PDB file of C-alpha atoms in Angstrom:
ATOM      1  CA  ASP A   1     224.986-255.648 191.779  1.00 82.00           C
ATOM      2  CA  ILE A   2     225.090-259.062 190.145  1.00 89.00           C
ATOM      3  CA  GLN A   3     225.766-261.894 192.604  1.00 93.00           C
ATOM      4  CA  MET A   4     227.380-265.177 191.587  1.00 95.00           C
ATOM      5  CA  THR A   5     226.657-268.409 193.472  1.00 96.00           C
ATOM      6  CA  GLN A   6     228.886-271.434 192.954  1.00 97.00           C
ATOM      7  CA  SER A   7     228.228-275.000 194.033  1.00 96.00           C
ATOM      8  CA  PRO A   8     229.514-277.099 195.556  1.00 97.00           C
ATOM      9  CA  SER A   9     232.030-275.211 197.676  1.00 97.00           C
ATOM     10  CA  THR A  10     234.164-278.358 197.966  1.00 97.00           C
ATOM     11  CA  LEU A  11     234.228-281.391 195.725  1.00 96.00           C
ATOM     12  CA  SER A  12     236.093-284.626 196.471  1.00 97.00           C
ATOM     13  CA  ALA A  13     237.063-286.601 193.395  1.00 97.00           C
ATOM     14  CA  SER A  14     239.524-289.131 192.029  1.00 97.00           C
ATOM     15  CA  VAL A  15     241.751-289.054 188.977  1.00 97.00           C
ATOM     16  CA  GLY A  16     239.685-290.015 185.953  1.00 97.00           C
ATOM     17  CA  ASP A  17     236.376-288.762 187.395  1.00 97.00           C
ATOM     18  CA  ARG A  18     234.023-286.506 185.486  1.00 98.00           C
ATOM     19  CA  VAL A  19     233.605-283.314 187.507  1.00 98.00           C
ATOM     20  CA  THR A  20     230.888-280.681 187.175  1.00 98.00           C
ATOM     21  CA  ILE A  21     230.778-277.300 188.906  1.00 98.00           C
ATOM     22  CA  THR A  22     227.730-275.020 188.763  1.00 98.00           C
ATOM     23  CA  CYS A  23     227.540-271.236 188.804  1.00 98.00           C
ATOM     24  CA  ARG A  24     224.332-269.204 189.042  1.00 97.00           C
ATOM     25  CA  ALA A  25     223.944-265.483 188.398  1.00 95.00           C
ATOM     26  CA  SER A  26     221.417-263.364 190.270  1.00 95.00           C
ATOM     27  CA  GLN A  27     220.247-261.934 186.937  1.00 93.00           C
ATOM     28  CA  SER A  28     220.788-262.763 183.311  1.00 94.00           C
ATOM     29  CA  ILE A  29     224.333-262.205 182.089  1.00 92.00           C
ATOM     30  CA  SER A  30     223.800-263.696 178.620  1.00 94.00           C
ATOM     31  CA  SER A  31     227.036-265.627 177.964  1.00 94.00           C
ATOM     32  CA  TRP A  32     229.344-263.177 179.726  1.00 93.00           C
ATOM     33  CA  LEU A  33     230.875-265.741 182.029  1.00 95.00           C
ATOM     34  CA  ALA A  34     234.429-266.932 182.543  1.00 96.00           C
ATOM     35  CA  TRP A  35     236.005-269.746 184.553  1.00 98.00           C
ATOM     36  CA  TYR A  36     239.395-269.539 186.265  1.00 98.00           C
ATOM     37  CA  GLN A  37     241.616-272.100 187.939  1.00 98.00           C
ATOM     38  CA  GLN A  38     243.753-271.116 190.914  1.00 98.00           C
ATOM     39  CA  LYS A  39     246.414-273.104 192.716  1.00 97.00           C
ATOM     40  CA  PRO A  40     247.778-272.173 196.166  1.00 95.00           C
ATOM     41  CA  GLY A  41     250.091-269.178 196.077  1.00 94.00           C
ATOM     42  CA  LYS A  42     249.481-268.553 192.375  1.00 96.00           C
ATOM     43  CA  ALA A  43     247.465-266.100 190.346  1.00 97.00           C
ATOM     44  CA  PRO A  44     244.242-267.319 188.731  1.00 97.00           C
ATOM     45  CA  LYS A  45     244.425-268.762 185.217  1.00 97.00           C
ATOM     46  CA  LEU A  46     241.722-268.182 182.615  1.00 97.00           C
ATOM     47  CA  LEU A  47     240.194-271.455 181.364  1.00 97.00           C
ATOM     48  CA  ILE A  48     236.883-270.624 179.674  1.00 97.00           C
ATOM     49  CA  TYR A  49     235.406-267.360 178.373  1.00 95.00           C
ATOM     50  CA  LYS A  50     232.034-266.420 176.881  1.00 95.00           C
ATOM     51  CA  ALA A  51     230.620-269.367 178.851  1.00 96.00           C
ATOM     52  CA  SER A  52     231.900-272.047 176.477  1.00 97.00           C
ATOM     53  CA  SER A  53     235.010-270.854 174.609  1.00 96.00           C
ATOM     54  CA  LEU A  54     238.241-272.588 175.562  1.00 97.00           C
ATOM     55  CA  GLU A  55     241.176-270.283 176.208  1.00 95.00           C
ATOM     56  CA  SER A  56     244.221-271.018 174.067  1.00 93.00           C
ATOM     57  CA  GLY A  57     246.469-273.663 175.585  1.00 95.00           C
ATOM     58  CA  VAL A  58     243.853-275.044 177.969  1.00 97.00           C
ATOM     59  CA  PRO A  59     243.344-278.828 177.703  1.00 97.00           C
ATOM     60  CA  SER A  60     240.204-279.956 175.902  1.00 97.00           C
ATOM     61  CA  ARG A  61     239.041-281.949 178.947  1.00 98.00           C
ATOM     62  CA  PHE A  62     237.768-278.600 180.251  1.00 98.00           C
ATOM     63  CA  SER A  63     234.450-277.395 178.858  1.00 98.00           C
ATOM     64  CA  GLY A  64     231.837-274.828 179.753  1.00 98.00           C
ATOM     65  CA  SER A  65     228.156-274.469 179.010  1.00 98.00           C
ATOM     66  CA  GLY A  66     225.129-272.390 179.861  1.00 98.00           C
ATOM     67  CA  SER A  67     223.643-268.967 179.293  1.00 97.00           C
ATOM     68  CA  GLY A  68     221.418-266.512 181.082  1.00 96.00           C
ATOM     69  CA  THR A  69     221.730-267.401 184.760  1.00 97.00           C
ATOM     70  CA  GLU A  70     222.938-271.015 184.882  1.00 98.00           C
ATOM     71  CA  PHE A  71     226.397-272.194 183.892  1.00 98.00           C
ATOM     72  CA  THR A  72     228.551-275.271 184.315  1.00 98.00           C
ATOM     73  CA  LEU A  73     232.228-276.114 184.120  1.00 98.00           C
ATOM     74  CA  THR A  74     232.972-279.740 183.325  1.00 98.00           C
ATOM     75  CA  ILE A  75     236.259-281.594 183.542  1.00 98.00           C
ATOM     76  CA  SER A  76     235.731-284.742 181.507  1.00 97.00           C
ATOM     77  CA  SER A  77     238.487-286.823 183.106  1.00 97.00           C
ATOM     78  CA  LEU A  78     240.153-285.312 186.142  1.00 97.00           C
ATOM     79  CA  GLN A  79     243.949-285.240 185.996  1.00 97.00           C
ATOM     80  CA  PRO A  80     246.422-284.833 188.892  1.00 97.00           C
ATOM     81  CA  ASP A  81     247.171-281.259 187.782  1.00 97.00           C
ATOM     82  CA  ASP A  82     243.495-280.319 188.044  1.00 98.00           C
ATOM     83  CA  PHE A  83     243.249-280.385 191.833  1.00 97.00           C
ATOM     84  CA  ALA A  84     242.753-276.691 192.488  1.00 97.00           C
ATOM     85  CA  THR A  85     240.116-274.072 193.228  1.00 98.00           C
ATOM     86  CA  TYR A  86     237.828-272.919 190.425  1.00 98.00           C
ATOM     87  CA  TYR A  87     236.056-269.573 190.199  1.00 98.00           C
ATOM     88  CA  CYS A  88     233.365-268.324 187.875  1.00 97.00           C
ATOM     89  CA  GLN A  89     233.222-264.617 186.993  1.00 96.00           C
ATOM     90  CA  GLN A  90     230.533-262.544 185.342  1.00 93.00           C
ATOM     91  CA  TYR A  91     231.544-259.649 183.142  1.00 87.00           C
ATOM     92  CA  ASN A  92     228.144-258.450 182.039  1.00 75.00           C
ATOM     93  CA  SER A  93     228.937-255.350 184.082  1.00 73.00           C
ATOM     94  CA  TYR A  94     232.210-253.645 184.870  1.00 77.00           C
ATOM     95  CA  SER A  95     232.201-255.043 188.387  1.00 77.00           C
ATOM     96  CA  GLY A  96     233.414-258.452 187.223  1.00 87.00           C
ATOM     97  CA  THR A  97     231.953-260.282 190.206  1.00 91.00           C
ATOM     98  CA  PHE A  98     233.470-263.643 191.109  1.00 95.00           C
ATOM     99  CA  GLY A  99     231.781-266.673 192.594  1.00 96.00           C
ATOM    100  CA  HIS A 100     233.037-267.863 195.982  1.00 96.00           C
ATOM    101  CA  GLY A 101     235.001-270.728 194.480  1.00 97.00           C
ATOM    102  CA  THR A 102     234.902-274.531 194.343  1.00 98.00           C
ATOM    103  CA  LYS A 103     237.833-276.464 195.727  1.00 98.00           C
ATOM    104  CA  VAL A 104     238.437-279.765 193.946  1.00 98.00           C
ATOM    105  CA  GLU A 105     240.270-282.045 196.349  1.00 97.00           C
ATOM    106  CA  VAL A 106     241.540-285.599 196.339  1.00 94.00           C
ATOM    107  CA  LYS A 107     238.955-288.142 197.430  1.00 93.00           C
TER     108      LYS A 107
ATOM    109  CA  GLU B   1     255.590-262.924 177.065  1.00 95.00           C
ATOM    110  CA  VAL B   2     253.143-260.534 178.717  1.00 96.00           C
ATOM    111  CA  GLN B   3     254.296-259.533 182.190  1.00 97.00           C
ATOM    112  CA  LEU B   4     252.554-257.756 185.024  1.00 98.00           C
ATOM    113  CA  VAL B   5     254.583-257.090 188.157  1.00 98.00           C
ATOM    114  CA  GLU B   6     252.977-255.623 191.258  1.00 98.00           C
ATOM    115  CA  SER B   7     254.861-253.798 193.995  1.00 97.00           C
ATOM    116  CA  GLY B   8     254.207-251.551 196.967  1.00 97.00           C
ATOM    117  CA  GLY B   9     252.580-253.960 199.370  1.00 97.00           C
ATOM    118  CA  GLY B  10     253.516-254.164 203.025  1.00 97.00           C
ATOM    119  CA  LEU B  11     252.390-253.724 206.597  1.00 97.00           C
ATOM    120  CA  VAL B  12     250.350-250.626 207.402  1.00 97.00           C
ATOM    121  CA  GLN B  13     248.343-249.549 210.431  1.00 97.00           C
ATOM    122  CA  PRO B  14     244.568-249.129 210.289  1.00 97.00           C
ATOM    123  CA  GLY B  15     243.742-245.714 208.897  1.00 97.00           C
ATOM    124  CA  GLY B  16     246.987-245.573 206.972  1.00 98.00           C
ATOM    125  CA  SER B  17     247.717-245.320 203.266  1.00 98.00           C
ATOM    126  CA  LEU B  18     249.590-247.356 200.688  1.00 98.00           C
ATOM    127  CA  ARG B  19     250.168-247.039 196.945  1.00 98.00           C
ATOM    128  CA  LEU B  20     250.393-250.153 194.816  1.00 98.00           C
ATOM    129  CA  SER B  21     252.018-250.200 191.396  1.00 98.00           C
ATOM    130  CA  CYS B  22     251.764-252.648 188.521  1.00 98.00           C
ATOM    131  CA  ALA B  23     254.457-252.542 185.842  1.00 98.00           C
ATOM    132  CA  ALA B  24     253.384-253.916 182.472  1.00 98.00           C
ATOM    133  CA  SER B  25     255.604-255.152 179.675  1.00 97.00           C
ATOM    134  CA  GLU B  26     255.570-257.043 176.381  1.00 97.00           C
ATOM    135  CA  PHE B  27     252.212-255.696 175.215  1.00 96.00           C
ATOM    136  CA  THR B  28     250.724-252.361 174.188  1.00 97.00           C
ATOM    137  CA  PHE B  29     249.607-251.252 177.645  1.00 97.00           C
ATOM    138  CA  SER B  30     247.702-248.210 176.393  1.00 97.00           C
ATOM    139  CA  SER B  31     245.351-250.453 174.373  1.00 96.00           C
ATOM    140  CA  TYR B  32     244.007-252.441 177.331  1.00 96.00           C
ATOM    141  CA  SER B  33     241.737-251.748 180.240  1.00 95.00           C
ATOM    142  CA  MET B  34     243.097-252.929 183.570  1.00 96.00           C
ATOM    143  CA  ASN B  35     241.754-254.133 186.885  1.00 96.00           C
ATOM    144  CA  TRP B  36     242.736-254.701 190.486  1.00 98.00           C
ATOM    145  CA  VAL B  37     241.501-257.893 192.156  1.00 97.00           C
ATOM    146  CA  ARG B  38     242.217-258.887 195.742  1.00 98.00           C
ATOM    147  CA  GLN B  39     242.145-262.061 197.778  1.00 98.00           C
ATOM    148  CA  ALA B  40     242.006-262.062 201.555  1.00 98.00           C
ATOM    149  CA  PRO B  41     243.951-264.879 203.255  1.00 96.00           C
ATOM    150  CA  GLY B  42     242.132-268.164 202.705  1.00 94.00           C
ATOM    151  CA  LYS B  43     239.252-266.440 200.907  1.00 96.00           C
ATOM    152  CA  GLY B  44     237.993-266.034 197.363  1.00 96.00           C
ATOM    153  CA  LEU B  45     238.638-263.445 194.697  1.00 97.00           C
ATOM    154  CA  GLU B  46     237.125-259.973 194.969  1.00 96.00           C
ATOM    155  CA  TRP B  47     237.134-257.503 192.094  1.00 95.00           C
ATOM    156  CA  VAL B  48     238.302-254.098 193.376  1.00 96.00           C
ATOM    157  CA  SER B  49     238.539-251.595 190.531  1.00 96.00           C
ATOM    158  CA  TYR B  50     238.545-251.081 186.754  1.00 95.00           C
ATOM    159  CA  ILE B  51     240.118-248.426 184.561  1.00 96.00           C
ATOM    160  CA  SER B  52     239.637-248.094 180.810  1.00 94.00           C
ATOM    161  CA  SER B  53     242.552-248.014 178.398  1.00 95.00           C
ATOM    162  CA  GLY B  54     242.659-244.230 178.289  1.00 95.00           C
ATOM    163  CA  GLY B  55     241.700-243.740 181.915  1.00 95.00           C
ATOM    164  CA  SER B  56     238.389-242.010 181.256  1.00 95.00           C
ATOM    165  CA  ALA B  57     236.158-244.750 182.711  1.00 94.00           C
ATOM    166  CA  ILE B  58     236.734-245.882 186.286  1.00 95.00           C
ATOM    167  CA  TYR B  59     234.703-248.156 188.534  1.00 94.00           C
ATOM    168  CA  TYR B  60     235.090-249.391 192.109  1.00 95.00           C
ATOM    169  CA  ALA B  61     233.662-252.078 194.325  1.00 94.00           C
ATOM    170  CA  ASP B  62     231.364-250.653 196.986  1.00 93.00           C
ATOM    171  CA  SER B  63     233.749-251.948 199.649  1.00 96.00           C
ATOM    172  CA  VAL B  64     236.523-249.548 198.547  1.00 97.00           C
ATOM    173  CA  LYS B  65     234.612-246.665 196.974  1.00 97.00           C
ATOM    174  CA  GLY B  66     235.705-243.322 198.386  1.00 97.00           C
ATOM    175  CA  ARG B  67     238.894-244.785 199.878  1.00 98.00           C
ATOM    176  CA  PHE B  68     240.787-246.257 196.903  1.00 98.00           C
ATOM    177  CA  THR B  69     241.796-244.508 193.681  1.00 98.00           C
ATOM    178  CA  ILE B  70     242.869-246.302 190.531  1.00 98.00           C
ATOM    179  CA  SER B  71     245.023-244.559 187.952  1.00 98.00           C
ATOM    180  CA  ARG B  72     247.408-245.313 185.131  1.00 98.00           C
ATOM    181  CA  ASP B  73     250.337-243.760 183.292  1.00 98.00           C
ATOM    182  CA  ASN B  74     250.401-245.112 179.759  1.00 98.00           C
ATOM    183  CA  ALA B  75     253.734-243.439 179.055  1.00 98.00           C
ATOM    184  CA  LYS B  76     255.261-245.464 181.883  1.00 98.00           C
ATOM    185  CA  ASN B  77     253.253-248.657 181.205  1.00 98.00           C
ATOM    186  CA  SER B  78     252.092-248.569 184.786  1.00 98.00           C
ATOM    187  CA  LEU B  79     248.904-249.046 186.770  1.00 98.00           C
ATOM    188  CA  TYR B  80     248.391-247.747 190.296  1.00 98.00           C
ATOM    189  CA  LEU B  81     246.085-248.172 193.254  1.00 98.00           C
ATOM    190  CA  GLN B  82     246.149-245.504 195.931  1.00 98.00           C
ATOM    191  CA  MET B  83     244.647-246.954 199.108  1.00 98.00           C
ATOM    192  CA  ASN B  84     243.644-244.589 201.922  1.00 98.00           C
ATOM    193  CA  SER B  85     241.824-245.083 205.228  1.00 98.00           C
ATOM    194  CA  LEU B  86     242.874-248.713 205.247  1.00 98.00           C
ATOM    195  CA  ARG B  87     240.933-251.193 207.368  1.00 98.00           C
ATOM    196  CA  ASP B  88     241.720-254.632 208.768  1.00 97.00           C
ATOM    197  CA  GLU B  89     239.436-256.141 206.140  1.00 97.00           C
ATOM    198  CA  ASP B  90     241.581-254.694 203.341  1.00 98.00           C
ATOM    199  CA  THR B  91     244.282-257.226 204.224  1.00 98.00           C
ATOM    200  CA  ALA B  92     244.766-259.285 201.074  1.00 98.00           C
ATOM    201  CA  VAL B  93     246.963-260.167 198.161  1.00 98.00           C
ATOM    202  CA  TYR B  94     246.327-257.562 195.472  1.00 98.00           C
ATOM    203  CA  TYR B  95     246.572-258.606 191.833  1.00 98.00           C
ATOM    204  CA  CYS B  96     246.574-256.440 188.736  1.00 98.00           C
ATOM    205  CA  ALA B  97     244.906-258.094 185.756  1.00 97.00           C
ATOM    206  CA  ARG B  98     244.617-257.221 182.086  1.00 96.00           C
ATOM    207  CA  ARG B  99     241.169-257.219 180.494  1.00 94.00           C
ATOM    208  CA  ASN B 100     241.297-258.478 176.919  1.00 89.00           C
ATOM    209  CA  SER B 101     239.032-257.867 173.934  1.00 85.00           C
ATOM    210  CA  ASN B 102     236.727-260.674 175.106  1.00 84.00           C
ATOM    211  CA  TYR B 103     236.378-258.777 178.409  1.00 86.00           C
ATOM    212  CA  ASN B 104     238.210-261.486 180.337  1.00 90.00           C
ATOM    213  CA  PHE B 105     241.161-261.188 182.686  1.00 94.00           C
ATOM    214  CA  ASP B 106     243.698-263.016 180.562  1.00 94.00           C
ATOM    215  CA  TYR B 107     246.937-262.025 182.306  1.00 96.00           C
ATOM    216  CA  TRP B 108     247.551-261.528 186.010  1.00 97.00           C
ATOM    217  CA  GLY B 109     250.500-260.385 188.055  1.00 98.00           C
ATOM    218  CA  GLN B 110     251.972-262.470 190.846  1.00 97.00           C
ATOM    219  CA  GLY B 111     250.290-260.340 193.496  1.00 97.00           C
ATOM    220  CA  THR B 112     251.489-258.114 196.336  1.00 98.00           C
ATOM    221  CA  LEU B 113     250.469-258.640 199.950  1.00 98.00           C
ATOM    222  CA  VAL B 114     248.913-255.802 201.913  1.00 98.00           C
ATOM    223  CA  THR B 115     248.582-256.350 205.651  1.00 98.00           C
ATOM    224  CA  VAL B 116     246.575-253.873 207.701  1.00 98.00           C
ATOM    225  CA  SER B 117     247.279-254.377 211.376  1.00 96.00           C
ATOM    226  CA  SER B 118     248.219-252.443 214.469  1.00 94.00           C
TER     227      SER B 118
END
């Protein structure tokens, strides 16, 4: 099975900061990677698909990059609504494995 | 607006069974593959099971294989998860999620809580 490793597990940041989250796959998944945002008590929300494509309605301050085994999610200027937990997910296989998540908290 | 509404969660004893349902509306349910994803309290997301649009292809996480059964009724726009031999570690919020043409989970339900405890 493909394993997904996210880092860091927690990130402390301030409004306006540039934030980068990394996700590594245990084997190549080409560009079959998505990023989700989840707030407490809510379902996850799709942000990025195919590693770098922005889901409709998602602010342009979110961007994704990478291919193969290394991927990043970048928030160019952190906004108050962005404090949440972020998950990467591979869908190279039907298992759809998620990373363990990165919590972005107020510094 | 696409809607997915889960139901059927609750408190069950270890070794017991529960059947979750997910009612879909405002999209052509029979055209989409569907998934169950769970989240234990305070933990991350765990993919549980996948079913193709017609129901012919089914996959499970190793952690539930042999105990859980996914199914769907396209005439009723409904997805199901039959959970048997439940364990403490199956305690979680269970979400149904639609898989779109880009293979992403673009719509999720609000989740239903399953608590396995004696």
